[in-house]
XYZ file of N, CA and C in Angstrom:
756
model
N 40.276 -2.054 39.994
C 39.055 -2.195 40.119
C 38.521 -3.614 39.351
N 39.076 -3.812 37.975
C 38.635 -5.114 37.520
C 39.164 -6.303 38.134
N 40.366 -6.276 38.998
C 40.612 -7.481 39.685
C 39.653 -7.619 40.860
N 39.308 -6.535 41.451
C 38.393 -6.493 42.509
C 37.046 -7.163 42.236
N 36.527 -6.919 40.977
C 35.469 -7.377 40.521
C 35.519 -8.954 40.157
N 36.621 -9.231 39.487
C 36.968 -10.652 39.221
C 37.068 -11.689 40.747
N 37.556 -10.895 41.692
C 37.504 -11.642 43.040
C 36.070 -11.810 43.451
N 35.445 -10.736 43.433
C 33.890 -11.034 43.860
C 33.288 -12.062 42.897
N 33.468 -11.983 41.674
C 32.880 -13.149 40.837
C 33.371 -14.566 41.214
N 34.306 -14.642 41.981
C 34.997 -16.079 42.391
C 34.021 -16.662 43.247
N 33.170 -15.929 44.051
C 32.276 -16.430 44.932
C 31.009 -17.186 44.280
N 30.878 -16.779 42.945
C 29.671 -17.458 42.314
C 29.795 -18.957 42.238
N 28.827 -19.793 42.491
C 28.766 -21.139 42.595
C 29.954 -21.707 43.468
N 30.343 -20.982 44.378
C 31.442 -21.482 45.493
C 30.670 -21.557 46.864
N 31.366 -22.338 47.785
C 30.828 -22.262 49.160
C 30.614 -20.797 49.726
N 29.972 -20.446 50.629
C 29.591 -19.216 50.944
C 30.994 -18.644 51.550
N 31.829 -19.422 52.324
C 33.009 -18.878 53.020
C 34.122 -19.308 52.157
N 35.081 -18.268 51.880
C 36.360 -18.697 50.999
C 37.565 -18.001 51.790
N 38.580 -18.775 51.687
C 39.866 -18.161 52.380
C 40.629 -17.508 51.222
N 41.668 -16.594 51.849
C 42.512 -16.171 50.566
C 43.201 -17.114 49.750
N 43.584 -18.253 50.142
C 44.181 -19.490 49.539
C 43.120 -19.964 48.556
N 41.769 -20.122 48.969
C 40.906 -20.446 47.907
C 40.849 -19.381 46.763
N 40.904 -18.190 47.240
C 40.677 -17.219 46.086
C 42.003 -17.101 45.215
N 43.116 -17.436 45.709
C 44.146 -17.415 44.814
C 44.262 -18.642 43.818
N 43.763 -19.803 44.382
C 43.459 -20.808 43.395
C 42.194 -20.543 42.379
N 41.398 -19.891 42.660
C 40.175 -19.687 41.666
C 40.694 -18.503 40.890
N 41.415 -17.552 41.290
C 41.612 -16.341 40.324
C 43.087 -16.543 39.778
N 44.036 -17.265 40.107
C 45.323 -17.228 40.028
C 46.090 -15.998 40.082
N 45.462 -15.154 40.898
C 46.182 -13.913 41.520
C 47.170 -14.285 42.418
N 48.363 -13.392 42.254
C 49.462 -13.592 43.515
C 48.803 -13.575 44.849
N 49.254 -14.254 45.915
C 48.891 -14.262 47.166
C 48.693 -12.795 47.786
N 49.768 -12.009 47.528
C 49.824 -10.676 48.024
C 48.789 -9.799 47.546
N 48.280 -10.051 46.186
C 47.400 -9.254 45.558
C 46.012 -9.566 46.116
N 45.780 -10.822 46.338
C 44.438 -11.443 46.889
C 44.288 -10.791 48.261
N 45.417 -10.869 49.105
C 45.384 -10.108 50.412
C 44.848 -8.895 50.494
N 45.545 -8.031 49.466
C 45.244 -6.713 49.529
C 43.908 -6.430 49.021
N 43.318 -7.192 48.015
C 42.092 -6.868 47.664
C 40.977 -7.260 48.583
N 41.080 -8.421 49.091
C 40.239 -8.802 50.241
C 40.119 -7.765 51.305
N 41.131 -7.253 51.668
C 41.434 -6.251 52.787
C 40.474 -4.939 52.383
N 40.676 -4.581 51.107
C 40.216 -3.449 50.507
C 38.580 -3.628 50.311
N 38.258 -5.030 49.770
C 36.757 -5.200 49.595
C 35.879 -5.337 50.914
N 36.725 -5.837 51.929
C 36.124 -5.798 53.226
C 35.776 -4.357 53.936
N 36.739 -3.403 53.668
C 36.773 -2.031 54.087
C 35.634 -1.439 53.414
N 35.305 -1.839 52.133
C 34.143 -1.091 51.468
C 32.911 -1.834 51.783
N 32.794 -2.773 52.629
C 31.528 -3.451 52.876
C 31.044 -4.358 51.813
N 31.870 -4.820 50.977
C 31.441 -5.929 50.035
C 31.966 -7.231 50.424
N 32.781 -7.480 51.291
C 33.234 -8.708 51.847
C 32.887 -8.648 53.379
N 32.686 -9.655 54.032
C 32.722 -9.848 55.274
C 33.808 -10.941 55.752
N 34.597 -10.590 56.779
C 35.655 -11.391 57.250
C 35.260 -12.064 58.553
N 35.335 -13.423 58.852
C 34.996 -14.026 59.965
C 36.319 -14.567 60.622
N 36.545 -13.893 61.976
C 37.940 -14.285 62.575
C 37.817 -15.518 62.952
N 36.670 -16.153 63.328
C 36.541 -17.591 63.845
C 36.958 -18.469 62.460
N 36.240 -18.246 61.366
C 36.518 -19.199 60.247
C 37.775 -18.708 59.529
N 38.143 -17.631 59.768
C 39.352 -17.076 58.945
C 39.108 -16.998 57.475
N 37.859 -16.700 57.305
C 37.482 -16.869 55.748
C 36.529 -15.573 55.499
N 36.358 -15.304 54.206
C 35.411 -14.333 53.738
C 34.160 -14.777 53.037
N 33.076 -13.942 53.022
C 32.050 -14.136 52.354
C 31.374 -12.671 51.799
N 30.539 -12.910 50.846
C 29.895 -11.685 50.422
C 29.213 -11.023 51.417
N 29.340 -9.830 51.423
C 28.584 -8.964 52.481
C 27.543 -8.126 51.906
N 26.681 -7.472 52.842
C 25.530 -6.869 52.328
C 25.697 -5.775 51.371
N 26.934 -5.280 51.227
C 27.211 -4.195 50.396
C 27.359 -4.602 48.916
N 27.308 -6.000 48.709
C 27.383 -6.558 47.293
C 25.895 -6.421 46.910
N 25.564 -5.614 45.919
C 24.361 -5.569 45.294
C 23.976 -6.283 44.179
N 24.921 -6.199 43.200
C 24.685 -6.899 41.930
C 25.065 -8.393 41.873
N 25.988 -8.740 42.842
C 26.272 -10.336 43.004
C 25.577 -10.837 44.081
N 24.371 -10.248 44.540
C 23.744 -10.851 45.565
C 23.069 -12.207 45.533
N 22.600 -12.783 44.384
C 22.090 -14.178 44.510
C 23.105 -15.240 44.104
N 24.721 -14.859 44.192
C 25.432 -15.776 43.745
C 25.810 -16.597 44.866
N 25.703 -16.432 46.191
C 26.049 -17.215 47.054
C 25.242 -18.421 47.101
N 25.518 -19.442 47.679
C 24.991 -20.917 47.529
C 23.601 -20.788 48.019
N 22.678 -20.914 47.368
C 21.166 -20.768 47.687
C 20.885 -19.366 48.338
N 21.626 -18.383 48.078
C 21.298 -17.025 48.717
C 20.502 -16.371 47.961
N 19.855 -15.412 48.559
C 18.872 -14.397 47.851
C 19.512 -13.129 47.840
N 19.569 -12.407 46.458
C 20.206 -11.174 46.391
C 19.861 -10.288 47.560
N 20.578 -9.677 48.184
C 20.174 -8.537 49.377
C 19.328 -7.552 48.566
N 20.025 -6.856 47.595
C 19.237 -5.886 46.969
C 18.010 -6.025 46.378
N 17.685 -7.413 45.845
C 16.549 -7.842 45.464
C 15.509 -7.732 46.422
N 15.849 -8.136 47.697
C 14.920 -8.312 48.739
C 14.477 -6.770 49.325
N 15.276 -5.877 49.190
C 15.152 -4.523 49.800
C 14.604 -3.657 48.738
N 14.774 -3.972 47.451
C 14.392 -3.071 46.428
C 12.941 -2.523 46.241
N 11.979 -3.394 46.500
C 10.612 -2.795 46.509
C 10.192 -1.912 47.684
N 11.090 -2.116 48.871
C 10.928 -1.072 49.922
C 11.527 0.345 49.469
N 12.634 0.217 48.969
C 13.204 1.602 48.457
C 12.499 2.128 47.273
N 12.131 1.292 46.290
C 11.463 1.939 45.221
C 10.262 2.587 45.663
N 9.490 1.952 46.621
C 7.980 2.514 47.062
C 8.276 3.734 47.787
N 9.417 3.867 48.375
C 9.749 5.208 49.093
C 10.000 6.092 48.173
N 10.728 5.923 46.957
C 11.319 6.929 46.091
C 9.862 7.459 45.374
N 8.989 6.422 45.185
C 7.803 6.857 44.357
C 6.950 7.604 45.222
N 6.667 7.309 46.656
C 5.808 7.915 47.450
C 6.266 9.408 47.895
N 7.839 9.542 47.856
C 8.077 10.930 48.318
C 8.753 11.707 47.072
N 8.538 11.134 45.951
C 9.255 11.813 44.532
C 10.520 12.409 44.747
N 11.426 11.225 45.319
C 12.923 11.576 45.390
C 13.760 10.662 44.730
N 14.903 10.971 44.556
C 16.052 10.121 44.097
C 16.751 9.414 45.395
N 16.718 8.190 45.369
C 17.388 7.508 46.515
C 18.605 6.907 46.111
N 19.458 6.734 47.169
C 20.663 6.209 46.623
C 21.278 5.399 47.857
N 21.901 4.223 47.725
C 22.580 3.382 48.774
C 24.110 3.755 48.578
N 24.892 4.054 49.639
C 26.254 4.221 49.499
C 27.141 3.248 50.588
N 28.252 3.004 50.194
C 29.136 2.259 50.995
C 30.467 3.075 51.322
N 30.987 2.985 52.397
C 32.229 3.544 52.667
C 33.286 3.005 51.762
N 34.067 3.727 51.087
C 35.093 3.298 50.223
C 36.350 4.092 50.292
N 37.218 3.578 51.212
C 38.553 4.411 51.546
C 38.139 5.696 52.235
N 38.360 6.816 51.549
C 38.060 8.282 52.107
C 36.899 8.797 51.221
N 36.207 7.869 50.593
C 34.990 8.449 49.860
C 33.813 7.577 50.193
N 32.694 7.981 49.679
C 31.375 7.245 49.670
C 30.911 6.881 48.193
N 30.985 5.674 48.117
C 30.696 4.897 46.792
C 29.338 4.569 46.577
N 28.644 5.168 45.441
C 27.241 4.795 45.429
C 27.182 3.349 44.873
N 26.451 2.585 45.454
C 26.340 1.017 45.142
C 24.945 0.778 44.473
N 23.950 1.588 44.523
C 22.565 1.442 43.973
C 21.971 2.739 44.083
N 21.107 3.069 42.965
C 20.332 4.168 42.975
C 18.808 3.824 42.495
N 17.889 4.599 42.869
C 16.388 4.345 42.601
C 15.914 5.604 42.209
N 15.301 5.879 41.119
C 14.637 6.918 40.655
C 13.136 6.854 40.802
N 12.403 7.917 41.181
C 10.976 7.815 41.422
C 10.465 7.756 39.897
N 9.437 6.729 39.786
C 8.662 6.695 38.590
C 7.632 7.720 38.614
N 7.285 8.525 39.531
C 6.043 9.376 39.518
C 6.743 10.739 39.230
N 7.854 11.114 38.996
C 8.204 12.322 38.713
C 9.362 12.562 37.760
N 9.600 13.380 36.902
C 10.602 13.779 36.022
C 11.844 14.080 36.785
N 11.819 14.402 37.909
C 13.009 14.888 38.972
C 14.022 13.751 38.988
N 15.174 13.869 38.648
C 16.253 13.054 38.657
C 17.543 13.570 38.731
N 18.746 12.900 39.053
C 20.134 13.317 39.260
C 21.069 12.442 38.394
N 22.167 13.146 38.077
C 23.201 12.223 37.140
C 23.987 11.685 38.260
N 23.375 10.833 39.077
C 24.120 10.212 40.111
C 23.816 8.744 40.065
N 24.894 7.872 39.525
C 24.644 6.520 39.241
C 25.564 5.521 40.081
N 25.373 4.270 39.930
C 26.224 3.218 40.875
C 27.581 3.547 40.274
N 28.512 3.490 41.482
C 29.834 3.527 41.109
C 30.434 4.991 41.203
N 29.627 5.946 41.312
C 29.863 7.403 41.521
C 30.594 7.424 43.013
N 31.653 8.232 43.110
C 32.068 8.266 44.520
C 32.012 9.825 44.878
N 31.228 10.083 46.009
C 30.883 11.275 46.741
C 32.089 11.369 47.779
N 32.391 12.647 47.899
C 33.279 13.147 49.130
C 32.620 12.868 50.448
N 33.274 12.319 51.448
C 32.727 12.107 52.749
C 32.370 13.435 53.421
N 33.432 14.386 53.378
C 33.343 15.567 53.922
C 32.472 16.572 53.156
N 31.377 17.095 53.908
C 30.511 18.132 53.214
C 29.260 17.636 52.523
N 28.952 16.151 52.528
C 27.930 15.744 51.985
C 26.982 15.010 53.032
N 25.700 14.905 52.850
C 24.916 14.014 53.926
C 25.152 12.775 53.866
N 25.423 12.178 52.526
C 25.698 10.603 52.590
C 27.021 10.334 53.397
N 28.086 11.109 53.085
C 29.407 11.040 53.527
C 29.347 11.132 55.084
N 28.588 12.203 55.675
C 28.413 12.324 57.193
C 27.783 11.158 57.824
N 26.779 10.715 57.081
C 25.864 9.664 57.660
C 26.755 8.240 57.701
N 27.552 8.094 56.868
C 28.638 6.907 56.695
C 29.597 7.135 57.809
N 30.159 8.349 58.008
C 31.032 8.477 59.156
C 30.569 8.175 60.570
N 29.246 8.536 60.710
C 28.503 8.489 61.855
C 28.328 6.932 62.218
N 28.505 5.973 61.335
C 28.393 4.699 61.627
C 29.616 4.219 62.201
N 30.807 4.812 62.027
C 32.090 4.386 62.383
C 32.355 4.441 63.825
N 32.932 3.406 64.556
C 33.485 3.586 65.953
C 34.586 4.601 65.865
N 34.747 5.191 67.084
C 35.613 6.372 67.217
C 36.902 6.097 66.836
N 37.360 4.643 67.023
C 38.719 4.369 66.778
C 39.011 4.293 65.292
N 37.904 4.134 64.602
C 37.970 4.297 63.054
C 37.928 5.634 62.457
N 36.829 6.342 63.195
C 36.375 7.516 62.534
C 37.432 8.592 62.749
N 38.234 8.657 63.951
C 39.078 9.803 64.143
C 40.228 9.617 62.976
N 41.090 8.560 62.633
C 41.982 8.660 61.987
C 41.552 9.040 60.408
N 40.365 8.742 60.039
C 39.652 8.952 58.867
C 39.507 10.536 58.726
N 38.883 11.110 59.839
C 38.733 12.478 59.927
C 40.180 13.293 59.675
N 40.950 12.741 60.241
C 42.493 13.308 60.228
C 42.947 13.282 58.612
N 42.737 12.184 57.936
C 43.046 12.092 56.711
C 42.120 13.039 55.885
N 40.981 13.346 55.991
C 40.132 14.257 55.488
C 40.661 15.661 55.777
N 41.029 15.980 56.841
C 41.568 17.414 57.141
C 42.757 17.687 56.317
N 43.549 16.560 56.017
C 44.702 16.754 55.219
C 44.337 17.000 53.738
N 43.323 16.414 53.292
C 42.867 16.528 51.906
C 42.284 17.846 51.584
N 41.613 18.523 52.596
C 40.876 19.594 52.536
C 41.493 20.818 53.377
N 42.599 21.006 53.358
C 43.405 21.970 54.508
C 42.597 23.345 54.436
N 42.384 23.981 53.368
C 41.746 25.371 53.297
C 40.239 25.459 53.678
N 39.632 24.264 53.387
C 38.011 24.365 53.659
C 37.721 23.688 54.881
N 38.750 23.058 55.527
C 38.511 22.253 56.675
C 37.776 22.718 57.777
N 38.062 24.125 58.385
C 37.435 24.641 59.491
C 35.935 24.481 59.190
N 35.527 25.057 58.059
C 33.912 24.993 57.720
C 33.503 23.378 57.534
N 34.277 22.471 56.960
C 33.679 21.304 56.819
C 33.741 20.549 58.020
N 34.682 20.630 59.048
C 34.715 20.116 60.308
C 33.518 20.604 61.143
N 33.023 21.822 61.127
C 32.163 22.386 61.770
C 30.682 21.715 61.482
N 30.633 21.549 59.923
C 29.320 21.015 59.372
C 29.402 19.484 59.652
N 30.447 18.944 59.791
C 30.495 17.482 60.029
C 30.183 17.062 61.612
N 30.606 17.833 62.513
C 30.328 17.656 63.801
C 28.691 18.039 64.110
N 28.330 19.085 63.433
C 26.886 19.321 63.420
C 25.945 18.115 62.950
N 26.445 17.491 61.794
C 25.908 16.505 61.210
C 25.742 15.207 62.300
N 26.902 15.045 62.913
C 26.925 13.856 63.979
C 25.795 14.144 64.981
N 25.793 15.329 65.424
C 24.782 15.546 66.532
C 23.447 15.520 65.846
N 22.998 15.915 64.590
C 22.033 15.685 63.999
C 21.441 14.083 63.978
N 22.342 13.271 63.637
C 22.186 11.944 63.471
C 21.752 11.370 64.899
N 22.495 11.825 66.039
C 22.208 11.280 67.326
C 20.840 11.844 67.636
N 20.338 13.255 67.275
C 19.069 13.611 67.724
C 17.942 13.066 67.025
N 18.170 13.102 65.575
C 17.020 12.763 64.708
C 17.057 11.302 63.857
N 18.270 10.648 63.808
C 18.421 9.495 63.189
C 18.805 9.847 61.700
N 18.852 11.040 61.287
C 19.294 11.584 60.039
C 20.091 12.934 60.041
N 20.686 13.074 58.918
C 21.223 14.541 58.668
C 20.938 14.947 57.397
N 21.020 16.393 57.187
C 20.741 17.143 56.073
C 21.909 18.065 55.596
N 21.931 18.140 54.318
C 22.991 19.133 53.494
C 22.141 19.986 52.447
N 22.365 20.911 52.608
C 21.771 22.069 51.595
C 22.822 22.888 50.737
N 22.913 22.502 49.454
C 23.846 22.995 48.578
C 25.347 22.668 48.766
N 25.623 21.553 49.401
C 27.019 21.341 49.777
C 27.818 20.567 48.729
N 26.972 19.702 48.011
C 27.530 18.841 47.018
C 27.583 19.773 45.752
N 26.375 20.112 45.248
C 26.304 21.133 44.211
C 25.223 22.157 44.997
N 25.598 23.498 44.537
C 24.971 24.582 45.028
C 23.322 24.459 44.956
N 22.699 23.708 43.982
C 21.381 23.616 43.950
C 20.952 22.361 44.179
N 21.578 21.551 45.012
C 21.117 20.201 45.419
C 21.011 20.127 46.925
N 19.921 19.630 47.362
C 19.854 19.422 48.688
C 19.627 17.934 49.121
N 20.009 17.410 50.181
C 20.098 15.840 50.372
C 19.760 15.518 51.911
N 19.316 14.581 52.085
C 19.075 14.070 53.468
C 19.423 12.541 53.685
N 20.455 12.266 54.719
C 20.854 10.785 54.613
C 20.645 10.313 56.049
N 20.428 8.812 55.998
C 20.272 8.280 57.535
C 21.385 7.062 57.366
N 22.354 6.744 58.537
C 23.138 5.583 58.428
C 22.357 4.316 58.578
N 22.932 3.317 57.971
C 22.232 1.986 58.180
C 23.107 1.163 59.188
N 22.444 1.347 60.461
C 23.011 0.407 61.662
C 22.436 -1.034 61.576
N 23.190 -1.775 60.865
C 23.102 -3.249 60.733
C 23.813 -4.207 61.474
N 23.541 -4.372 62.718
C 24.419 -5.098 63.480
C 24.862 -6.391 63.000
N 24.071 -7.076 61.847
C 24.316 -8.251 61.516
C 25.645 -8.430 60.513
N 25.998 -7.267 60.091
C 27.013 -7.363 59.236
C 27.842 -6.123 59.316
N 29.051 -6.196 58.935
C 30.151 -5.051 59.157
C 29.940 -3.983 58.038
N 29.216 -4.051 57.063
C 29.263 -3.102 55.932
C 28.866 -1.646 56.587
N 29.509 -0.612 56.318
C 29.339 0.655 56.640
C 28.712 1.310 55.495
N 27.239 1.615 55.734
C 26.494 2.062 54.596
C 25.437 3.015 55.007
N 25.023 3.956 54.090
C 24.113 5.033 54.296
C 22.930 4.874 53.237
N 21.834 5.518 53.506
C 20.834 5.732 52.496
C 20.447 7.147 52.446
N 20.428 7.673 51.142
C 20.122 9.071 51.091
C 18.941 9.488 50.027
N 18.326 10.654 50.263
C 17.483 11.225 49.233
C 18.033 12.469 48.823
N 17.854 12.735 47.552
C 18.458 14.094 47.032
C 17.602 14.534 46.027
N 17.875 15.859 45.806
C 17.133 16.370 44.588
C 17.279 17.964 44.474
N 17.000 18.689 43.351
C 16.862 20.104 43.456
C 16.357 20.896 44.527
N 17.138 21.879 44.843
C 16.681 22.599 46.154
C 15.335 23.090 45.896
N 14.795 23.368 44.838
C 13.498 23.998 44.866
C 12.332 22.757 45.040
N 13.051 21.584 44.649
C 12.167 20.263 44.895
C 12.159 19.867 46.471
N 13.313 19.964 46.995
C 13.403 19.645 48.440
C 14.021 20.731 49.232
N 13.282 21.640 49.609
C 13.456 22.780 50.467
C 13.567 22.223 51.837
N 14.187 23.112 52.683
C 14.651 22.647 54.065
C 13.260 22.105 54.671
N 12.053 22.542 54.649
C 10.766 21.722 55.365
C 10.380 20.533 54.571
N 10.819 20.202 53.522
C 10.571 18.782 52.721
C 11.694 17.749 53.171
N 12.996 18.480 53.378
C 14.010 17.590 53.821
C 13.840 17.083 55.071
N 13.096 17.990 55.979
C 12.878 17.319 57.417
C 11.868 16.214 57.343
N 10.729 16.630 56.606
C 9.604 15.601 56.237
C 10.179 14.158 55.927
N 11.118 14.171 54.791
C 11.622 13.042 54.041
C 12.574 12.377 55.165
N 13.368 13.092 55.935
C 14.374 12.679 56.893
C 13.543 11.786 57.867
N 12.413 12.177 58.438
C 11.628 11.595 59.387
C 11.199 10.249 58.819
N 10.850 10.069 57.770
C 10.455 8.952 56.981
C 11.458 8.108 56.557
N 12.681 8.624 56.388
C 13.686 7.654 56.194
C 14.370 6.890 57.173
N 14.295 7.454 58.488
C 14.767 6.620 59.619
C 13.989 5.157 59.777
N 12.724 5.264 59.609
C 12.141 3.814 59.843
C 12.528 2.985 58.556
N 12.558 3.557 57.330
C 13.024 2.985 56.220
C 14.268 2.324 56.341
N 15.468 3.075 56.967
C 16.673 2.324 57.217
C 16.623 1.277 58.142
N 15.827 1.230 59.199
C 15.738 0.145 60.080
C 15.006 -1.069 59.577
N 13.935 -0.609 58.392
C 13.404 -1.868 57.836
C 14.399 -2.625 56.920
N 15.041 -1.868 56.408
C 16.206 -2.294 55.348
C 17.039 -3.319 56.124
N 17.647 -2.824 57.128
C 18.382 -3.616 58.242
C 17.754 -4.877 58.764
N 16.444 -4.783 58.917
C 15.803 -5.930 59.288
C 15.606 -7.076 58.259
N 15.361 -6.369 57.014
C 15.388 -7.449 55.931
C 16.749 -7.958 55.380
N 17.721 -7.187 55.565
C 19.119 -7.746 55.481
C 19.428 -8.800 56.403
N 18.988 -8.441 57.596
C 19.210 -9.619 58.699
C 18.661 -10.854 58.223
N 17.400 -10.879 58.009
C 16.808 -12.065 57.587
C 17.453 -12.854 56.361
N 17.916 -12.029 55.256
C 18.479 -12.669 54.314
C 20.011 -13.298 54.680
N 20.731 -12.582 55.452
C 21.982 -12.893 56.029
C 21.962 -14.262 56.768
N 20.872 -14.227 57.530
C 20.544 -15.437 58.549
C 20.198 -16.594 57.657
N 19.487 -16.391 56.356
C 19.307 -17.368 55.368
C 20.485 -18.124 54.825
N 21.576 -17.355 54.522
C 22.718 -18.084 53.788
C 23.978 -18.011 54.635
N 24.071 -17.247 55.702
C 25.300 -17.248 56.501
C 25.583 -18.615 57.320
N 24.645 -19.391 57.405
C 24.918 -20.732 58.180
C 25.125 -21.784 57.243
N 25.229 -21.586 55.987
C 25.676 -22.679 55.071
C 26.947 -23.419 55.383
């Protein structure tokens, strides 16, 4: 993990686009290590690879390093007010997650300043893909050729619980198609309910989702539906804002 972070830091004060050779020179890591790390970071939505340039740049999934690209504005900083306002308005805990292998890595969290309700869910925490609203929303973003192998891997990881997990997952995909969001009740922890929406941002390749969660008594089914309906336009607004920021620095 530390090498991955060092690789991301290499983009600070550098041209927006860097090749693996550039990164080898900047980090002094062996070329095979750099190639492995850039592939992994791209899969996590932290780097974007241009087949035309054959180079990488920071992607929208990079939250804490967002102002480091030349002249770039941190993407998280541009959307932070929108998400914080939503958390305060709906009195919920909001999290952004990115696909990380066979897990959902939390990349940023927002706590409502208007309520004491909070969760012990912080940046860096990895949620399971199967059985959580966050994970199901992420999987729904994937094209079928990427989703099916990953679902096969999840089946091997959860052999005993797989029939129930798969049934919930398929229902979640249909819910996303129908409503733009998916809900889970007591699947992560028995007393925690959640609702999540995929972030369909065509201007970058990051696989991300946004979720609201809280104690079941604070987020009963009827409130989950209410928050879910409000979450969809927020997700659309975030992607629009991200597109503006990417357009600002991607052409450097």
